[in-house]
PDB file of C-alpha atoms in Angstrom:
ATOM      1  CA  MET A   1      27.218 -37.623 145.413  1.00 56.00           C
ATOM      2  CA  ARG A   2      25.137 -36.444 144.354  1.00 82.00           C
ATOM      3  CA  GLU A   3      26.972 -34.013 142.099  1.00 80.00           C
ATOM      4  CA  ALA A   4      28.078 -37.930 140.329  1.00 84.00           C
ATOM      5  CA  VAL A   5      24.320 -38.472 140.303  1.00 85.00           C
ATOM      6  CA  ARG A   6      24.001 -35.898 138.031  1.00 85.00           C
ATOM      7  CA  GLU A   7      26.394 -36.314 136.181  1.00 87.00           C
ATOM      8  CA  ARG A   8      25.379 -39.749 135.130  1.00 90.00           C
ATOM      9  CA  GLU A   9      21.716 -38.294 134.520  1.00 90.00           C
ATOM     10  CA  PHE A  10      23.165 -35.709 132.028  1.00 91.00           C
ATOM     11  CA  ARG A  11      25.734 -37.792 130.350  1.00 92.00           C
ATOM     12  CA  GLU A  12      22.575 -41.103 130.216  1.00 94.00           C
ATOM     13  CA  TYR A  13      20.625 -37.896 128.742  1.00 93.00           C
ATOM     14  CA  ALA A  14      22.918 -36.144 126.007  1.00 94.00           C
ATOM     15  CA  GLU A  15      24.755 -39.769 124.390  1.00 94.00           C
ATOM     16  CA  ALA A  16      20.619 -40.433 123.867  1.00 95.00           C
ATOM     17  CA  ARG A  17      19.709 -37.676 122.518  1.00 94.00           C
ATOM     18  CA  GLN A  18      22.723 -35.417 121.016  1.00 94.00           C
ATOM     19  CA  ALA A  19      21.752 -37.846 117.786  1.00 94.00           C
ATOM     20  CA  HIS A  20      18.938 -36.113 118.184  1.00 94.00           C
ATOM     21  CA  LEU A  21      19.776 -33.005 118.140  1.00 95.00           C
ATOM     22  CA  ARG A  22      21.722 -32.858 116.241  1.00 95.00           C
ATOM     23  CA  ARG A  23      19.585 -33.318 113.073  1.00 93.00           C
ATOM     24  CA  ASN A  24      17.401 -30.417 114.191  1.00 92.00           C
ATOM     25  CA  ALA A  25      20.040 -28.901 114.227  1.00 92.00           C
ATOM     26  CA  TYR A  26      20.465 -28.742 110.932  1.00 92.00           C
ATOM     27  CA  LEU A  27      17.396 -29.113 109.791  1.00 89.00           C
ATOM     28  CA  LEU A  28      18.268 -25.351 111.230  1.00 89.00           C
ATOM     29  CA  CYS A  29      22.219 -24.053 109.839  1.00 88.00           C
ATOM     30  CA  GLY A  30      22.226 -26.444 106.583  1.00 87.00           C
ATOM     31  CA  ASP A  31      26.168 -27.228 107.708  1.00 87.00           C
ATOM     32  CA  TRP A  32      26.224 -30.694 109.928  1.00 90.00           C
ATOM     33  CA  HIS A  33      29.607 -29.046 110.972  1.00 90.00           C
ATOM     34  CA  LEU A  34      28.173 -25.888 112.722  1.00 90.00           C
ATOM     35  CA  ALA A  35      24.809 -28.052 113.652  1.00 92.00           C
ATOM     36  CA  GLN A  36      27.700 -29.632 115.864  1.00 93.00           C
ATOM     37  CA  ASP A  37      28.549 -26.568 117.458  1.00 93.00           C
ATOM     38  CA  LEU A  38      25.214 -25.484 118.150  1.00 94.00           C
ATOM     39  CA  THR A  39      25.097 -28.735 119.205  1.00 95.00           C
ATOM     40  CA  GLN A  40      27.581 -28.931 121.646  1.00 93.00           C
ATOM     41  CA  THR A  41      26.833 -25.281 123.216  1.00 93.00           C
ATOM     42  CA  THR A  42      22.546 -26.942 124.010  1.00 94.00           C
ATOM     43  CA  LEU A  43      23.993 -29.336 125.893  1.00 93.00           C
ATOM     44  CA  MET A  44      26.666 -27.101 127.537  1.00 92.00           C
ATOM     45  CA  LYS A  45      23.174 -24.635 128.319  1.00 93.00           C
ATOM     46  CA  LEU A  46      21.912 -27.441 129.590  1.00 93.00           C
ATOM     47  CA  TYR A  47      24.194 -28.468 132.051  1.00 91.00           C
ATOM     48  CA  ALA A  48      24.433 -25.774 133.832  1.00 89.00           C
ATOM     49  CA  ALA A  49      20.585 -25.395 134.409  1.00 90.00           C
ATOM     50  CA  TRP A  50      20.544 -29.264 134.319  1.00 90.00           C
ATOM     51  CA  GLY A  51      19.356 -29.703 138.546  1.00 85.00           C
ATOM     52  CA  ARG A  52      16.103 -27.237 137.875  1.00 88.00           C
ATOM     53  CA  VAL A  53      15.532 -28.954 134.165  1.00 88.00           C
ATOM     54  CA  ARG A  54      15.320 -32.286 135.676  1.00 85.00           C
ATOM     55  CA  ARG A  55      12.581 -30.870 138.897  1.00 84.00           C
ATOM     56  CA  ASP A  56      10.813 -29.428 136.560  1.00 83.00           C
ATOM     57  CA  GLY A  57      10.389 -32.232 133.854  1.00 81.00           C
ATOM     58  CA  ASN A  58      11.003 -31.245 130.369  1.00 86.00           C
ATOM     59  CA  VAL A  59      13.760 -31.769 129.332  1.00 92.00           C
ATOM     60  CA  ASP A  60      13.427 -32.312 125.719  1.00 91.00           C
ATOM     61  CA  ALA A  61      11.465 -29.190 124.859  1.00 89.00           C
ATOM     62  CA  TYR A  62      14.442 -27.435 127.410  1.00 91.00           C
ATOM     63  CA  ALA A  63      16.590 -28.352 124.897  1.00 93.00           C
ATOM     64  CA  ARG A  64      14.828 -27.885 121.742  1.00 91.00           C
ATOM     65  CA  THR A  65      13.910 -23.794 123.132  1.00 91.00           C
ATOM     66  CA  ILE A  66      17.914 -23.550 123.316  1.00 93.00           C
ATOM     67  CA  LEU A  67      19.166 -24.955 120.514  1.00 94.00           C
ATOM     68  CA  THR A  68      17.188 -22.853 118.979  1.00 91.00           C
ATOM     69  CA  ARG A  69      16.916 -19.703 120.608  1.00 91.00           C
ATOM     70  CA  THR A  70      20.846 -20.448 120.025  1.00 91.00           C
ATOM     71  CA  PHE A  71      20.365 -20.543 116.337  1.00 90.00           C
ATOM     72  CA  ILE A  72      18.778 -17.531 116.190  1.00 87.00           C
ATOM     73  CA  ASP A  73      21.039 -15.359 118.432  1.00 86.00           C
ATOM     74  CA  GLN A  74      23.941 -16.609 117.563  1.00 82.00           C
ATOM     75  CA  HIS A  75      22.500 -16.178 113.743  1.00 76.00           C
ATOM     76  CA  ARG A  76      21.781 -12.383 114.869  1.00 76.00           C
ATOM     77  CA  LYS A  77      25.149 -11.807 116.221  1.00 68.00           C
ATOM     78  CA  GLY A  78      26.356 -12.781 112.455  1.00 63.00           C
ATOM     79  CA  ARG A  79      28.279 -16.006 113.099  1.00 53.00           C
ATOM     80  CA  TRP A  80      25.994 -17.645 110.601  1.00 48.00           C
ATOM     81  CA  ARG A  81      27.600 -16.141 107.571  1.00 51.00           C
ATOM     82  CA  GLU A  82      26.857 -17.760 103.958  1.00 52.00           C
ATOM     83  CA  GLU A  83      29.160 -18.234 101.076  1.00 53.00           C
ATOM     84  CA  ALA A  84      28.453 -19.792  97.743  1.00 54.00           C
ATOM     85  CA  VAL A  85      30.455 -21.932  97.463  1.00 51.00           C
ATOM     86  CA  GLU A  86      28.694 -24.261  94.952  1.00 57.00           C
ATOM     87  CA  GLU A  87      25.829 -24.672  93.080  1.00 58.00           C
ATOM     88  CA  VAL A  88      22.518 -26.128  94.441  1.00 52.00           C
ATOM     89  CA  PRO A  89      22.287 -29.982  93.104  1.00 51.00           C
ATOM     90  CA  GLU A  90      20.319 -30.415  90.501  1.00 56.00           C
ATOM     91  CA  ALA A  91      16.818 -30.703  91.031  1.00 49.00           C
ATOM     92  CA  PRO A  92      14.909 -34.212  90.918  1.00 45.00           C
ATOM     93  CA  GLU A  93      12.863 -34.987  87.939  1.00 51.00           C
ATOM     94  CA  ALA A  94       8.594 -35.856  88.983  1.00 48.00           C
ATOM     95  CA  ASP A  95       8.971 -38.709  90.269  1.00 49.00           C
ATOM     96  CA  ALA A  96      11.317 -38.357  92.451  1.00 47.00           C
ATOM     97  CA  ASP A  97      12.790 -40.377  94.907  1.00 54.00           C
ATOM     98  CA  ALA A  98      11.953 -39.607  99.258  1.00 68.00           C
ATOM     99  CA  PRO A  99      16.017 -39.114  99.616  1.00 76.00           C
ATOM    100  CA  GLU A 100      15.967 -36.322  96.726  1.00 77.00           C
ATOM    101  CA  LEU A 101      12.808 -34.631  97.520  1.00 78.00           C
ATOM    102  CA  ARG A 102      14.687 -34.334 100.699  1.00 79.00           C
ATOM    103  CA  LEU A 103      17.286 -32.715  99.142  1.00 81.00           C
ATOM    104  CA  VAL A 104      15.404 -30.494  97.503  1.00 83.00           C
ATOM    105  CA  MET A 105      13.269 -29.489 100.604  1.00 84.00           C
ATOM    106  CA  ARG A 106      16.216 -28.965 102.459  1.00 85.00           C
ATOM    107  CA  SER A 107      18.163 -26.935  99.424  1.00 86.00           C
ATOM    108  CA  ALA A 108      14.639 -25.366 100.074  1.00 88.00           C
ATOM    109  CA  LEU A 109      14.799 -24.714 103.218  1.00 89.00           C
ATOM    110  CA  MET A 110      17.796 -23.350 103.299  1.00 88.00           C
ATOM    111  CA  GLU A 111      16.677 -20.105 102.043  1.00 90.00           C
ATOM    112  CA  LEU A 112      14.239 -19.626 104.005  1.00 91.00           C
ATOM    113  CA  PRO A 113      15.449 -16.604 106.847  1.00 92.00           C
ATOM    114  CA  PRO A 114      15.980 -17.843 110.123  1.00 90.00           C
ATOM    115  CA  ARG A 115      13.031 -17.264 111.415  1.00 90.00           C
ATOM    116  CA  TYR A 116      10.926 -18.656 109.161  1.00 93.00           C
ATOM    117  CA  ARG A 117      13.164 -21.571 109.535  1.00 92.00           C
ATOM    118  CA  ALA A 118      12.549 -22.097 113.060  1.00 91.00           C
ATOM    119  CA  VAL A 119       8.712 -21.736 113.127  1.00 93.00           C
ATOM    120  CA  LEU A 120       9.013 -24.430 110.210  1.00 92.00           C
ATOM    121  CA  VAL A 121      10.938 -27.066 111.753  1.00 90.00           C
ATOM    122  CA  LEU A 122       9.440 -26.737 115.151  1.00 90.00           C
ATOM    123  CA  ARG A 123       5.833 -26.192 113.713  1.00 91.00           C
ATOM    124  CA  PHE A 124       6.067 -28.895 111.829  1.00 88.00           C
ATOM    125  CA  TRP A 125       9.193 -31.617 111.598  1.00 85.00           C
ATOM    126  CA  GLU A 126       8.510 -31.546 116.132  1.00 85.00           C
ATOM    127  CA  ASP A 127       5.050 -30.938 115.303  1.00 87.00           C
ATOM    128  CA  TRP A 128       5.165 -29.190 118.548  1.00 88.00           C
ATOM    129  CA  SER A 129       2.224 -25.984 118.743  1.00 91.00           C
ATOM    130  CA  VAL A 130       1.622 -22.889 117.750  1.00 92.00           C
ATOM    131  CA  GLU A 131       1.388 -21.646 121.909  1.00 92.00           C
ATOM    132  CA  GLN A 132       5.249 -23.479 122.540  1.00 90.00           C
ATOM    133  CA  THR A 133       6.898 -22.477 119.176  1.00 91.00           C
ATOM    134  CA  ALA A 134       5.358 -19.069 120.403  1.00 92.00           C
ATOM    135  CA  GLU A 135       7.112 -19.483 123.553  1.00 90.00           C
ATOM    136  CA  ALA A 136      10.183 -21.201 122.277  1.00 88.00           C
ATOM    137  CA  LEU A 137      10.617 -18.339 120.080  1.00 89.00           C
ATOM    138  CA  ARG A 138       9.262 -15.355 122.699  1.00 90.00           C
ATOM    139  CA  VAL A 139       6.649 -14.263 120.046  1.00 93.00           C
ATOM    140  CA  THR A 140       3.366 -13.802 119.885  1.00 95.00           C
ATOM    141  CA  PRO A 141       0.584 -16.687 118.830  1.00 94.00           C
ATOM    142  CA  GLY A 142      -0.641 -14.420 115.504  1.00 95.00           C
ATOM    143  CA  THR A 143       2.980 -14.318 114.663  1.00 95.00           C
ATOM    144  CA  VAL A 144       3.871 -17.831 115.051  1.00 94.00           C
ATOM    145  CA  LYS A 145       0.851 -18.875 112.272  1.00 94.00           C
ATOM    146  CA  SER A 146       2.039 -15.386 110.157  1.00 94.00           C
ATOM    147  CA  GLN A 147       5.699 -17.066 109.914  1.00 94.00           C
ATOM    148  CA  SER A 148       4.299 -19.786 109.086  1.00 93.00           C
ATOM    149  CA  ALA A 149       1.318 -19.294 106.766  1.00 93.00           C
ATOM    150  CA  ARG A 150       4.441 -17.086 104.790  1.00 94.00           C
ATOM    151  CA  GLY A 151       7.453 -19.239 105.569  1.00 92.00           C
ATOM    152  CA  LEU A 152       4.639 -22.312 103.627  1.00 92.00           C
ATOM    153  CA  LYS A 153       4.178 -19.783 101.353  1.00 93.00           C
ATOM    154  CA  ARG A 154       8.181 -18.965 100.433  1.00 92.00           C
ATOM    155  CA  LEU A 155       8.719 -23.221 101.241  1.00 90.00           C
ATOM    156  CA  ARG A 156       6.242 -23.899  98.353  1.00 90.00           C
ATOM    157  CA  GLY A 157       6.902 -21.956  95.148  1.00 90.00           C
ATOM    158  CA  LEU A 158      11.357 -22.559  96.257  1.00 88.00           C
ATOM    159  CA  VAL A 159      10.267 -26.238  96.204  1.00 86.00           C
ATOM    160  CA  GLU A 160       8.412 -25.873  92.223  1.00 85.00           C
ATOM    161  CA  GLY A 161      11.165 -24.009  91.350  1.00 83.00           C
ATOM    162  CA  LEU A 162      13.634 -26.413  91.947  1.00 79.00           C
ATOM    163  CA  VAL A 163      11.769 -29.621  90.907  1.00 77.00           C
ATOM    164  CA  GLY A 164      10.788 -26.975  87.561  1.00 72.00           C
ATOM    165  CA  GLU A 165      14.012 -26.667  86.743  1.00 66.00           C
ATOM    166  CA  GLY A 166      15.085 -30.202  87.242  1.00 58.00           C
ATOM    167  CA  SER A 167      12.651 -30.876  84.650  1.00 55.00           C
ATOM    168  CA  GLY A 168      13.037 -28.197  82.398  1.00 50.00           C
ATOM    169  CA  ARG A 169       9.636 -27.277  83.075  1.00 44.00           C
TER     170      ARG A 169
END
């Protein structure tokens, strides 16, 4: 009986949060198929620890931590080899719509090293604190702060470059 309740609770959680996890995975890796793989791996690891995680309380934070660490671990192992298969899409004009700006931001985000990308996604997309991000990435808060600053600086430069190319500056 307990196992059936455990499975039902996990299934309900997974169905409710899978799309959100997949969007975050996409922000990290930039590929919907790889994002789906990352999401499935995250859910498998979460299921294995479900009893403990459910008792501890913050399931979403635990799932995001698993997702981020899995991305970094797999990237470190070389699973996420990047290949240029097409040219970067044309940058939008200066008066671009929000969807075009999102494409520019995503393109720029994919240019960043995985560590910077992970820090920026957790800090500014997920709105995590410096301490939460540091704990999830197993680094010091000072490292999170410096990687945030460096990552934002590089991201701004990349976005300006992409927007500048599109406007002919």
